[in-house]
Amino acid sequence: MAGIEVTALHKRYPDGTVAVEHVDLSIGDGELFVMLGPSGCGKTTTLRAIAGLERQTRGDIRIGDTLVNDLPPAERDIAMVFQFYALYPHLKVRDNLAFPLRAEGLPKPQVRERVDEAARLMRLGPLMDRRPSRLSGGEQQRVALARALVRRPRAFLMDEPLTNLDAELRADMRTEIKHLQGELGTTMVYVTHDQVEAMSLGHRIAILNKGRVEQIGTPLEVYDRPASLFCAAFIGSPPMNLIEVEVADGRLRGQGGLDLTPPPGLPRDRRLVAGVRPEALEVTEPGAERSVPARVVAAEGLGDEIIYVVDHGGQGDVRVRMPPTVRFDADAPVGLRHSGGTPAVYDVNTEELVA
Ligand code: ATP
């Protein structure tokens, strides 16, 4: 097993497209590390560079103690799993698993032992004699994962491996991958554009934007303190409300008079925006203590919660997460107030977290 160090990675494709501007990553041995970002931010290119499938224009990649810049993929001792399963259609599951080991020239008893072990870990027992065309999408993906396992690589690289599965299966496979990674303790780099997947899987998450790392942190750090307005708008469903604020009498005052608790160390003389999670706000009866007058624009019931879209004095929509037991009608006059915690505060000009 091994950690992975990516230093000052830059990738420019022959057509001039700069896919990765500058990426530094320090991935721990045994870590499940997620790269998250919108389409085109450079996740796949970074992962393919680690795998050796793409040659970087500049920068270094180390796997364990080895500088692998000049090593072909086969000599990097890693296994990659893609969103398309890439199984051999004419081979039974058993032989799909054995194939990479036979190709390496491993003796038969060892091939059998490793295939059985992978089959056990991915619970493929009853499927071993089927061909891929007779498997469901989820089963095929389990076989693809098992085939990555048999090689006992130093690290797994996963590129949106669950994209083609339906929602329920995705959730199941997520749990399975997390469990598997925990059991094996093998370093894993997992690429996704799905923040729910990132939050539920990652020990740490790197948020990428336009070929750069915007933030690296644990799921909680990234959720509580997004490092930039980009991260604030990207994480959370719905994401943080971004509310222009002024500092007055030691308080943070939002547009429409919304009163927020200021974090320590606020800079002076800058235009500021507070990022407030929907669950840190509350829709109240009109005139409730510390509330500002507002109006319900829409209510989206999700069963276990309601997302209220409210407008306070023409200041734009604010989203509020409420338990399903609290009901307000659309268009009803209500109150809006901050219900807890301190918001993250950003400089409007630099778009960075300042307090
Ligand atoms: P997605 O989630 O859509 O897969 P991504 O974050 O993985 O996106 P990349 O696939 O790394 O992003 O692509 C980053 C940028 O590089 C994009 O603008 C893409 O169009 C471009 N790109 C990717 N591969 C090539 C290539 N072979 N030649 C030229 N440009 C490329």
GROMACS .gro file of C-alpha atoms and ligand atoms in nm:
model
  386
    1MET     CA    1   0.000   0.000   0.000
    2ALA     CA    2   0.107   0.355  -0.054
    3GLY     CA    3   0.018   0.720  -0.031
    4ILE     CA    4   0.007   0.936  -0.343
    5GLU     CA    5   0.174   1.276  -0.385
    6VAL     CA    6   0.079   1.501  -0.674
    7THR     CA    7   0.294   1.812  -0.700
    8ALA     CA    8   0.228   2.115  -0.923
    9LEU     CA    9   0.046   1.906  -1.181
   10HIS     CA   10  -0.024   2.082  -1.510
   11LYS     CA   11  -0.180   1.925  -1.817
   12ARG     CA   12  -0.222   2.088  -2.155
   13TYR     CA   13  -0.368   1.869  -2.430
   14PRO     CA   14  -0.219   1.885  -2.780
   15ASP     CA   15  -0.515   2.098  -2.900
   16GLY     CA   16  -0.417   2.365  -2.645
   17THR     CA   17  -0.686   2.289  -2.384
   18VAL     CA   18  -0.547   2.333  -2.033
   19ALA     CA   19  -0.735   2.065  -1.836
   20VAL     CA   20  -0.527   2.095  -1.518
   21GLU     CA   21  -0.384   2.434  -1.430
   22HIS     CA   22  -0.213   2.357  -1.099
   23VAL     CA   23  -0.298   2.069  -0.867
   24ASP     CA   24  -0.120   1.965  -0.545
   25LEU     CA   25  -0.255   1.662  -0.358
   26SER     CA   26  -0.112   1.472  -0.066
   27ILE     CA   27  -0.312   1.152  -0.027
   28GLY     CA   28  -0.243   0.942   0.279
   29ASP     CA   29  -0.164   0.573   0.284
   30GLY     CA   30  -0.496   0.396   0.335
   31GLU     CA   31  -0.702   0.708   0.273
   32LEU     CA   32  -1.027   0.719   0.076
   33PHE     CA   33  -0.975   1.047  -0.104
   34VAL     CA   34  -1.247   1.198  -0.324
   35MET     CA   35  -1.196   1.445  -0.607
   36LEU     CA   36  -1.518   1.640  -0.657
   37GLY     CA   37  -1.606   1.911  -0.905
   38PRO     CA   38  -1.827   2.010  -1.196
   39SER     CA   39  -1.793   1.864  -1.542
   40GLY     CA   40  -1.468   1.971  -1.711
   41CYS     CA   41  -1.283   2.080  -1.394
   42GLY     CA   42  -0.998   1.836  -1.457
   43LYS     CA   43  -1.081   1.545  -1.224
   44THR     CA   44  -1.051   1.271  -1.482
   45THR     CA   45  -0.734   1.416  -1.632
   46THR     CA   46  -0.573   1.427  -1.286
   47LEU     CA   47  -0.677   1.069  -1.215
   48ARG     CA   48  -0.555   0.948  -1.555
   49ALA     CA   49  -0.222   1.119  -1.494
   50ILE     CA   50  -0.190   0.931  -1.161
   51ALA     CA   51  -0.274   0.609  -1.346
   52GLY     CA   52  -0.020   0.684  -1.617
   53LEU     CA   53  -0.284   0.688  -1.891
   54GLU     CA   54  -0.214   1.055  -1.959
   55ARG     CA   55   0.125   1.221  -1.948
   56GLN     CA   56   0.129   1.549  -1.755
   57THR     CA   57   0.288   1.856  -1.913
   58ARG     CA   58   0.456   1.952  -1.584
   59GLY     CA   59   0.461   1.831  -1.227
   60ASP     CA   60   0.549   1.518  -1.034
   61ILE     CA   61   0.354   1.213  -0.925
   62ARG     CA   62   0.478   0.982  -0.650
   63ILE     CA   63   0.316   0.656  -0.546
   64GLY     CA   64   0.469   0.546  -0.219
   65ASP     CA   65   0.835   0.639  -0.243
   66THR     CA   66   0.847   0.599  -0.620
   67LEU     CA   67   0.851   0.888  -0.863
   68VAL     CA   68   0.629   0.741  -1.135
   69ASN     CA   69   0.642   1.019  -1.397
   70ASP     CA   70   0.816   0.792  -1.646
   71LEU     CA   71   0.656   0.460  -1.552
   72PRO     CA   72   0.392   0.304  -1.780
   73PRO     CA   73   0.054   0.223  -1.618
   74ALA     CA   74   0.132  -0.147  -1.575
   75GLU     CA   75   0.437  -0.069  -1.362
   76ARG     CA   76   0.259   0.171  -1.127
   77ASP     CA   77   0.091  -0.110  -0.935
   78ILE     CA   78  -0.253   0.051  -0.921
   79ALA     CA   79  -0.597  -0.062  -1.039
   80MET     CA   80  -0.845   0.165  -1.211
   81VAL     CA   81  -1.224   0.120  -1.223
   82PHE     CA   82  -1.424   0.323  -1.475
   83GLN     CA   83  -1.790   0.410  -1.511
   84PHE     CA   84  -1.810   0.159  -1.794
   85TYR     CA   85  -1.747  -0.189  -1.672
   86ALA     CA   86  -1.506  -0.306  -1.942
   87LEU     CA   87  -1.563  -0.675  -1.873
   88TYR     CA   88  -1.476  -0.937  -2.133
   89PRO     CA   89  -1.819  -1.038  -2.269
   90HIS     CA   90  -1.714  -1.386  -2.385
   91LEU     CA   91  -1.565  -1.487  -2.049
   92LYS     CA   92  -1.748  -1.613  -1.742
   93VAL     CA   93  -1.721  -1.401  -1.428
   94ARG     CA   94  -1.463  -1.642  -1.284
   95ASP     CA   95  -1.242  -1.602  -1.590
   96ASN     CA   96  -1.293  -1.228  -1.604
   97LEU     CA   97  -1.146  -1.216  -1.254
   98ALA     CA   98  -0.865  -1.458  -1.329
   99PHE     CA   99  -0.764  -1.292  -1.656
  100PRO     CA  100  -0.534  -1.018  -1.519
  101LEU     CA  101  -0.362  -1.269  -1.291
  102ARG     CA  102  -0.307  -1.525  -1.566
  103ALA     CA  103  -0.171  -1.244  -1.781
  104GLU     CA  104   0.083  -1.176  -1.506
  105GLY     CA  105   0.180  -1.543  -1.510
  106LEU     CA  106   0.070  -1.615  -1.153
  107PRO     CA  107   0.066  -1.990  -1.069
  108LYS     CA  108  -0.276  -2.158  -1.084
  109PRO     CA  109  -0.334  -2.222  -0.711
  110GLN     CA  110  -0.262  -1.858  -0.634
  111VAL     CA  111  -0.495  -1.741  -0.910
  112ARG     CA  112  -0.771  -1.955  -0.760
  113GLU     CA  113  -0.703  -1.827  -0.409
  114ARG     CA  114  -0.713  -1.461  -0.510
  115VAL     CA  115  -1.021  -1.504  -0.730
  116ASP     CA  116  -1.205  -1.679  -0.445
  117GLU     CA  117  -1.104  -1.403  -0.203
  118ALA     CA  118  -1.229  -1.127  -0.436
  119ALA     CA  119  -1.549  -1.321  -0.501
  120ARG     CA  120  -1.606  -1.347  -0.129
  121LEU     CA  121  -1.540  -0.977  -0.068
  122MET     CA  122  -1.778  -0.872  -0.347
  123ARG     CA  123  -2.026  -1.155  -0.276
  124LEU     CA  124  -2.011  -1.293  -0.629
  125GLY     CA  125  -2.044  -1.662  -0.534
  126PRO     CA  126  -2.365  -1.744  -0.723
  127LEU     CA  127  -2.257  -1.543  -1.028
  128MET     CA  128  -1.918  -1.697  -1.097
  129ASP     CA  129  -2.024  -1.912  -1.391
  130ARG     CA  130  -2.233  -1.648  -1.570
  131ARG     CA  131  -2.125  -1.430  -1.857
  132PRO     CA  132  -2.149  -1.048  -1.820
  133SER     CA  133  -2.451  -1.021  -2.054
  134ARG     CA  134  -2.652  -1.220  -1.798
  135LEU     CA  135  -2.570  -0.983  -1.511
  136SER     CA  136  -2.749  -0.666  -1.400
  137GLY     CA  137  -2.563  -0.335  -1.413
  138GLY     CA  138  -2.494  -0.348  -1.041
  139GLU     CA  139  -2.365  -0.704  -1.062
  140GLN     CA  140  -2.140  -0.611  -1.354
  141GLN     CA  141  -1.998  -0.326  -1.153
  142ARG     CA  142  -1.931  -0.558  -0.860
  143VAL     CA  143  -1.742  -0.787  -1.096
  144ALA     CA  144  -1.543  -0.488  -1.225
  145LEU     CA  145  -1.452  -0.399  -0.867
  146ALA     CA  146  -1.360  -0.758  -0.789
  147ARG     CA  147  -1.137  -0.763  -1.092
  148ALA     CA  148  -0.956  -0.456  -0.960
  149LEU     CA  149  -0.922  -0.629  -0.621
  150VAL     CA  150  -0.762  -0.953  -0.739
  151ARG     CA  151  -0.443  -0.775  -0.832
  152ARG     CA  152  -0.398  -0.646  -0.478
  153PRO     CA  153  -0.273  -0.314  -0.605
  154ARG     CA  154  -0.109  -0.046  -0.394
  155ALA     CA  155  -0.396   0.191  -0.474
  156PHE     CA  156  -0.738   0.197  -0.640
  157LEU     CA  157  -0.837   0.475  -0.877
  158MET     CA  158  -1.210   0.507  -0.943
  159ASP     CA  159  -1.360   0.730  -1.210
  160GLU     CA  160  -1.733   0.777  -1.146
  161PRO     CA  161  -1.777   0.401  -1.115
  162LEU     CA  162  -2.143   0.424  -1.013
  163THR     CA  163  -2.273   0.671  -1.271
  164ASN     CA  164  -2.462   0.412  -1.473
  165LEU     CA  165  -2.648   0.262  -1.180
  166ASP     CA  166  -2.993   0.360  -1.056
  167ALA     CA  167  -3.025   0.560  -0.735
  168GLU     CA  168  -3.092   0.268  -0.500
  169LEU     CA  169  -2.808   0.057  -0.636
  170ARG     CA  170  -2.573   0.352  -0.621
  171ALA     CA  171  -2.644   0.392  -0.253
  172ASP     CA  172  -2.586   0.020  -0.193
  173MET     CA  173  -2.263   0.017  -0.393
  174ARG     CA  174  -2.142   0.326  -0.213
  175THR     CA  175  -2.177   0.147   0.118
  176GLU     CA  176  -2.008  -0.157  -0.031
  177ILE     CA  177  -1.710   0.040  -0.163
  178LYS     CA  178  -1.665   0.224   0.163
  179HIS     CA  179  -1.680  -0.101   0.361
  180LEU     CA  180  -1.440  -0.272   0.122
  181GLN     CA  181  -1.190   0.010   0.136
  182GLY     CA  182  -1.206   0.005   0.516
  183GLU     CA  183  -1.154  -0.369   0.527
  184LEU     CA  184  -0.861  -0.373   0.285
  185GLY     CA  185  -0.712  -0.042   0.397
  186THR     CA  186  -0.595   0.026   0.043
  187THR     CA  187  -0.549   0.387  -0.066
  188MET     CA  188  -0.835   0.491  -0.295
  189VAL     CA  189  -0.880   0.797  -0.513
  190TYR     CA  190  -1.241   0.836  -0.616
  191VAL     CA  191  -1.362   1.086  -0.876
  192THR     CA  192  -1.720   1.208  -0.881
  193HIS     CA  193  -1.928   1.514  -0.965
  194ASP     CA  194  -2.190   1.400  -0.715
  195GLN     CA  195  -2.151   1.577  -0.382
  196VAL     CA  196  -2.369   1.331  -0.193
  197GLU     CA  197  -2.138   1.053  -0.306
  198ALA     CA  198  -1.833   1.260  -0.211
  199MET     CA  199  -1.968   1.347   0.133
  200SER     CA  200  -2.074   0.994   0.218
  201LEU     CA  201  -1.757   0.823   0.091
  202GLY     CA  202  -1.459   1.046   0.145
  203HIS     CA  203  -1.226   1.062   0.441
  204ARG     CA  204  -1.125   1.386   0.273
  205ILE     CA  205  -1.256   1.568  -0.033
  206ALA     CA  206  -1.071   1.789  -0.281
  207ILE     CA  207  -1.302   2.033  -0.458
  208LEU     CA  208  -1.169   2.118  -0.803
  209ASN     CA  209  -1.266   2.410  -1.023
  210LYS     CA  210  -1.115   2.504  -1.358
  211GLY     CA  211  -0.810   2.285  -1.314
  212ARG     CA  212  -0.731   2.407  -0.962
  213VAL     CA  213  -0.797   2.283  -0.610
  214GLU     CA  214  -1.039   2.517  -0.432
  215GLN     CA  215  -1.043   2.329  -0.101
  216ILE     CA  216  -0.927   2.008   0.063
  217GLY     CA  217  -1.094   1.896   0.383
  218THR     CA  218  -1.304   1.638   0.562
  219PRO     CA  219  -1.671   1.627   0.458
  220LEU     CA  220  -1.763   1.824   0.772
  221GLU     CA  221  -1.497   2.090   0.715
  222VAL     CA  222  -1.604   2.135   0.357
  223TYR     CA  223  -1.969   2.155   0.460
  224ASP     CA  224  -1.925   2.389   0.755
  225ARG     CA  225  -1.658   2.619   0.617
  226PRO     CA  226  -1.649   2.622   0.236
  227ALA     CA  227  -1.322   2.792   0.144
  228SER     CA  228  -1.462   3.004  -0.140
  229LEU     CA  229  -1.788   3.124  -0.288
  230PHE     CA  230  -1.748   2.853  -0.552
  231CYS     CA  231  -1.738   2.581  -0.283
  232ALA     CA  232  -2.023   2.747  -0.095
  233ALA     CA  233  -2.241   2.734  -0.403
  234PHE     CA  234  -2.134   2.379  -0.493
  235ILE     CA  235  -2.177   2.191  -0.162
  236GLY     CA  236  -2.516   2.126  -0.007
  237SER     CA  237  -2.857   2.064  -0.154
  238PRO     CA  238  -2.986   2.328  -0.162
  239PRO     CA  239  -2.654   2.508  -0.115
  240MET     CA  240  -2.577   2.790   0.128
  241ASN     CA  241  -2.777   3.110   0.098
  242LEU     CA  242  -2.542   3.393   0.008
  243ILE     CA  243  -2.660   3.709   0.180
  244GLU     CA  244  -2.489   4.049   0.150
  245VAL     CA  245  -2.409   4.176   0.500
  246GLU     CA  246  -2.276   4.479   0.683
  247VAL     CA  247  -2.112   4.495   1.022
  248ALA     CA  248  -2.317   4.716   1.256
  249ASP     CA  249  -2.304   4.744   1.638
  250GLY     CA  250  -2.103   4.425   1.664
  251ARG     CA  251  -2.364   4.231   1.469
  252LEU     CA  252  -2.385   4.114   1.110
  253ARG     CA  253  -2.681   4.274   0.945
  254GLY     CA  254  -2.817   4.116   0.628
  255GLN     CA  255  -3.029   4.290   0.371
  256GLY     CA  256  -3.380   4.348   0.502
  257GLY     CA  257  -3.242   4.370   0.857
  258LEU     CA  258  -3.175   3.996   0.901
  259ASP     CA  259  -2.964   3.962   1.215
  260LEU     CA  260  -2.672   3.714   1.206
  261THR     CA  261  -2.415   3.620   1.469
  262PRO     CA  262  -2.076   3.746   1.349
  263PRO     CA  263  -1.778   3.509   1.350
  264PRO     CA  264  -1.464   3.643   1.520
  265GLY     CA  265  -1.199   3.825   1.318
  266LEU     CA  266  -1.419   3.997   1.063
  267PRO     CA  267  -1.219   4.227   0.833
  268ARG     CA  268  -1.321   4.593   0.807
  269ASP     CA  269  -1.390   4.804   0.499
  270ARG     CA  270  -1.472   4.518   0.267
  271ARG     CA  271  -1.788   4.413   0.093
  272LEU     CA  272  -1.897   4.092   0.263
  273VAL     CA  273  -2.132   3.806   0.189
  274ALA     CA  274  -2.249   3.561   0.455
  275GLY     CA  275  -2.302   3.198   0.363
  276VAL     CA  276  -2.592   3.063   0.567
  277ARG     CA  277  -2.703   2.699   0.545
  278PRO     CA  278  -3.080   2.647   0.491
  279GLU     CA  279  -3.094   2.462   0.824
  280ALA     CA  280  -2.944   2.763   1.007
  281LEU     CA  281  -3.251   2.971   0.921
  282GLU     CA  282  -3.607   2.944   1.040
  283VAL     CA  283  -3.945   3.042   0.904
  284THR     CA  284  -4.160   3.177   1.190
  285GLU     CA  285  -4.500   3.329   1.248
  286PRO     CA  286  -4.498   3.695   1.140
  287GLY     CA  287  -4.359   3.928   1.405
  288ALA     CA  288  -4.174   3.658   1.602
  289GLU     CA  289  -3.881   3.776   1.810
  290ARG     CA  290  -3.566   3.867   1.606
  291SER     CA  291  -3.747   3.783   1.280
  292VAL     CA  292  -3.773   4.004   0.974
  293PRO     CA  293  -4.094   4.018   0.769
  294ALA     CA  294  -4.092   3.775   0.478
  295ARG     CA  295  -4.326   3.599   0.241
  296VAL     CA  296  -4.338   3.234   0.133
  297VAL     CA  297  -4.264   3.212  -0.239
  298ALA     CA  298  -4.274   2.835  -0.264
  299ALA     CA  299  -4.261   2.523  -0.048
  300GLU     CA  300  -4.096   2.205  -0.168
  301GLY     CA  301  -4.201   1.905   0.039
  302LEU     CA  302  -3.949   1.624   0.041
  303GLY     CA  303  -4.132   1.399   0.287
  304ASP     CA  304  -3.887   1.421   0.574
  305GLU     CA  305  -3.840   1.796   0.539
  306ILE     CA  306  -3.977   2.103   0.365
  307ILE     CA  307  -3.761   2.354   0.181
  308TYR     CA  308  -3.928   2.695   0.202
  309VAL     CA  309  -3.830   2.957  -0.051
  310VAL     CA  310  -3.893   3.293   0.113
  311ASP     CA  311  -3.844   3.653   0.011
  312HIS     CA  312  -3.775   3.916   0.274
  313GLY     CA  313  -3.858   4.257   0.136
  314GLY     CA  314  -3.761   4.201  -0.227
  315GLN     CA  315  -3.409   4.089  -0.128
  316GLY     CA  316  -3.417   3.776  -0.337
  317ASP     CA  317  -3.495   3.416  -0.256
  318VAL     CA  318  -3.366   3.253   0.060
  319ARG     CA  319  -3.400   2.879   0.116
  320VAL     CA  320  -3.490   2.745   0.457
  321ARG     CA  321  -3.495   2.382   0.568
  322MET     CA  322  -3.780   2.303   0.808
  323PRO     CA  323  -3.921   1.986   0.962
  324PRO     CA  324  -4.234   1.859   0.786
  325THR     CA  325  -4.444   1.930   1.093
  326VAL     CA  326  -4.419   2.308   1.038
  327ARG     CA  327  -4.652   2.422   0.761
  328PHE     CA  328  -4.693   2.762   0.599
  329ASP     CA  329  -4.900   2.833   0.289
  330ALA     CA  330  -4.754   2.973  -0.029
  331ASP     CA  331  -4.775   3.353  -0.032
  332ALA     CA  332  -4.833   3.361   0.345
  333PRO     CA  333  -4.672   3.645   0.541
  334VAL     CA  334  -4.414   3.494   0.775
  335GLY     CA  335  -4.101   3.584   0.969
  336LEU     CA  336  -3.745   3.482   0.882
  337ARG     CA  337  -3.469   3.450   1.138
  338HIS     CA  338  -3.126   3.303   1.192
  339SER     CA  339  -3.164   3.007   1.421
  340GLY     CA  340  -2.813   2.914   1.513
  341GLY     CA  341  -2.441   2.898   1.458
  342THR     CA  342  -2.216   3.153   1.295
  343PRO     CA  343  -2.219   3.196   0.919
  344ALA     CA  344  -1.914   3.163   0.696
  345VAL     CA  345  -1.823   3.510   0.567
  346TYR     CA  346  -1.672   3.582   0.225
  347ASP     CA  347  -1.508   3.882   0.062
  348VAL     CA  348  -1.722   3.971  -0.239
  349ASN     CA  349  -1.418   4.076  -0.441
  350THR     CA  350  -1.174   3.792  -0.373
  351GLU     CA  351  -1.458   3.536  -0.331
  352GLU     CA  352  -1.259   3.379  -0.047
  353LEU     CA  353  -1.358   3.287   0.307
  354VAL     CA  354  -1.245   3.564   0.543
  355ALA     CA  355  -1.406   3.464   0.873
  356ATP     P1  356  -1.626   1.518  -1.637
  356ATP     O1  357  -1.687   1.514  -1.500
  356ATP     O2  358  -1.718   1.577  -1.738
  356ATP     O3  359  -1.563   1.390  -1.679
  356ATP     P2  360  -1.367   1.621  -1.558
  356ATP     O4  361  -1.367   1.712  -1.443
  356ATP     O5  362  -1.328   1.481  -1.536
  356ATP     O6  363  -1.508   1.628  -1.630
  356ATP     P3  364  -1.164   1.628  -1.762
  356ATP     O7  365  -1.222   1.511  -1.835
  356ATP     O8  366  -1.038   1.609  -1.689
  356ATP     O9  367  -1.271   1.690  -1.664
  356ATP    O10  368  -1.147   1.746  -1.867
  356ATP     C1  369  -1.095   1.872  -1.834
  356ATP     C2  370  -1.092   1.960  -1.957
  356ATP    O11  371  -1.001   1.904  -2.053
  356ATP     C3  372  -1.225   1.974  -2.027
  356ATP    O12  373  -1.234   2.104  -2.076
  356ATP     C4  374  -1.215   1.874  -2.140
  356ATP    O13  375  -1.294   1.916  -2.249
  356ATP     C5  376  -1.069   1.879  -2.175
  356ATP     N1  377  -1.018   1.752  -2.230
  356ATP     C6  378  -1.029   1.628  -2.176
  356ATP     N2  379  -0.968   1.536  -2.253
  356ATP     C7  380  -0.917   1.603  -2.360
  356ATP     C8  381  -0.840   1.565  -2.477
  356ATP     N3  382  -0.803   1.438  -2.495
  356ATP     N4  383  -0.805   1.664  -2.563
  356ATP     C9  384  -0.841   1.792  -2.541
  356ATP     N5  385  -0.911   1.835  -2.434
  356ATP    C10  386  -0.949   1.743  -2.344
   0.00000   0.00000   0.00000
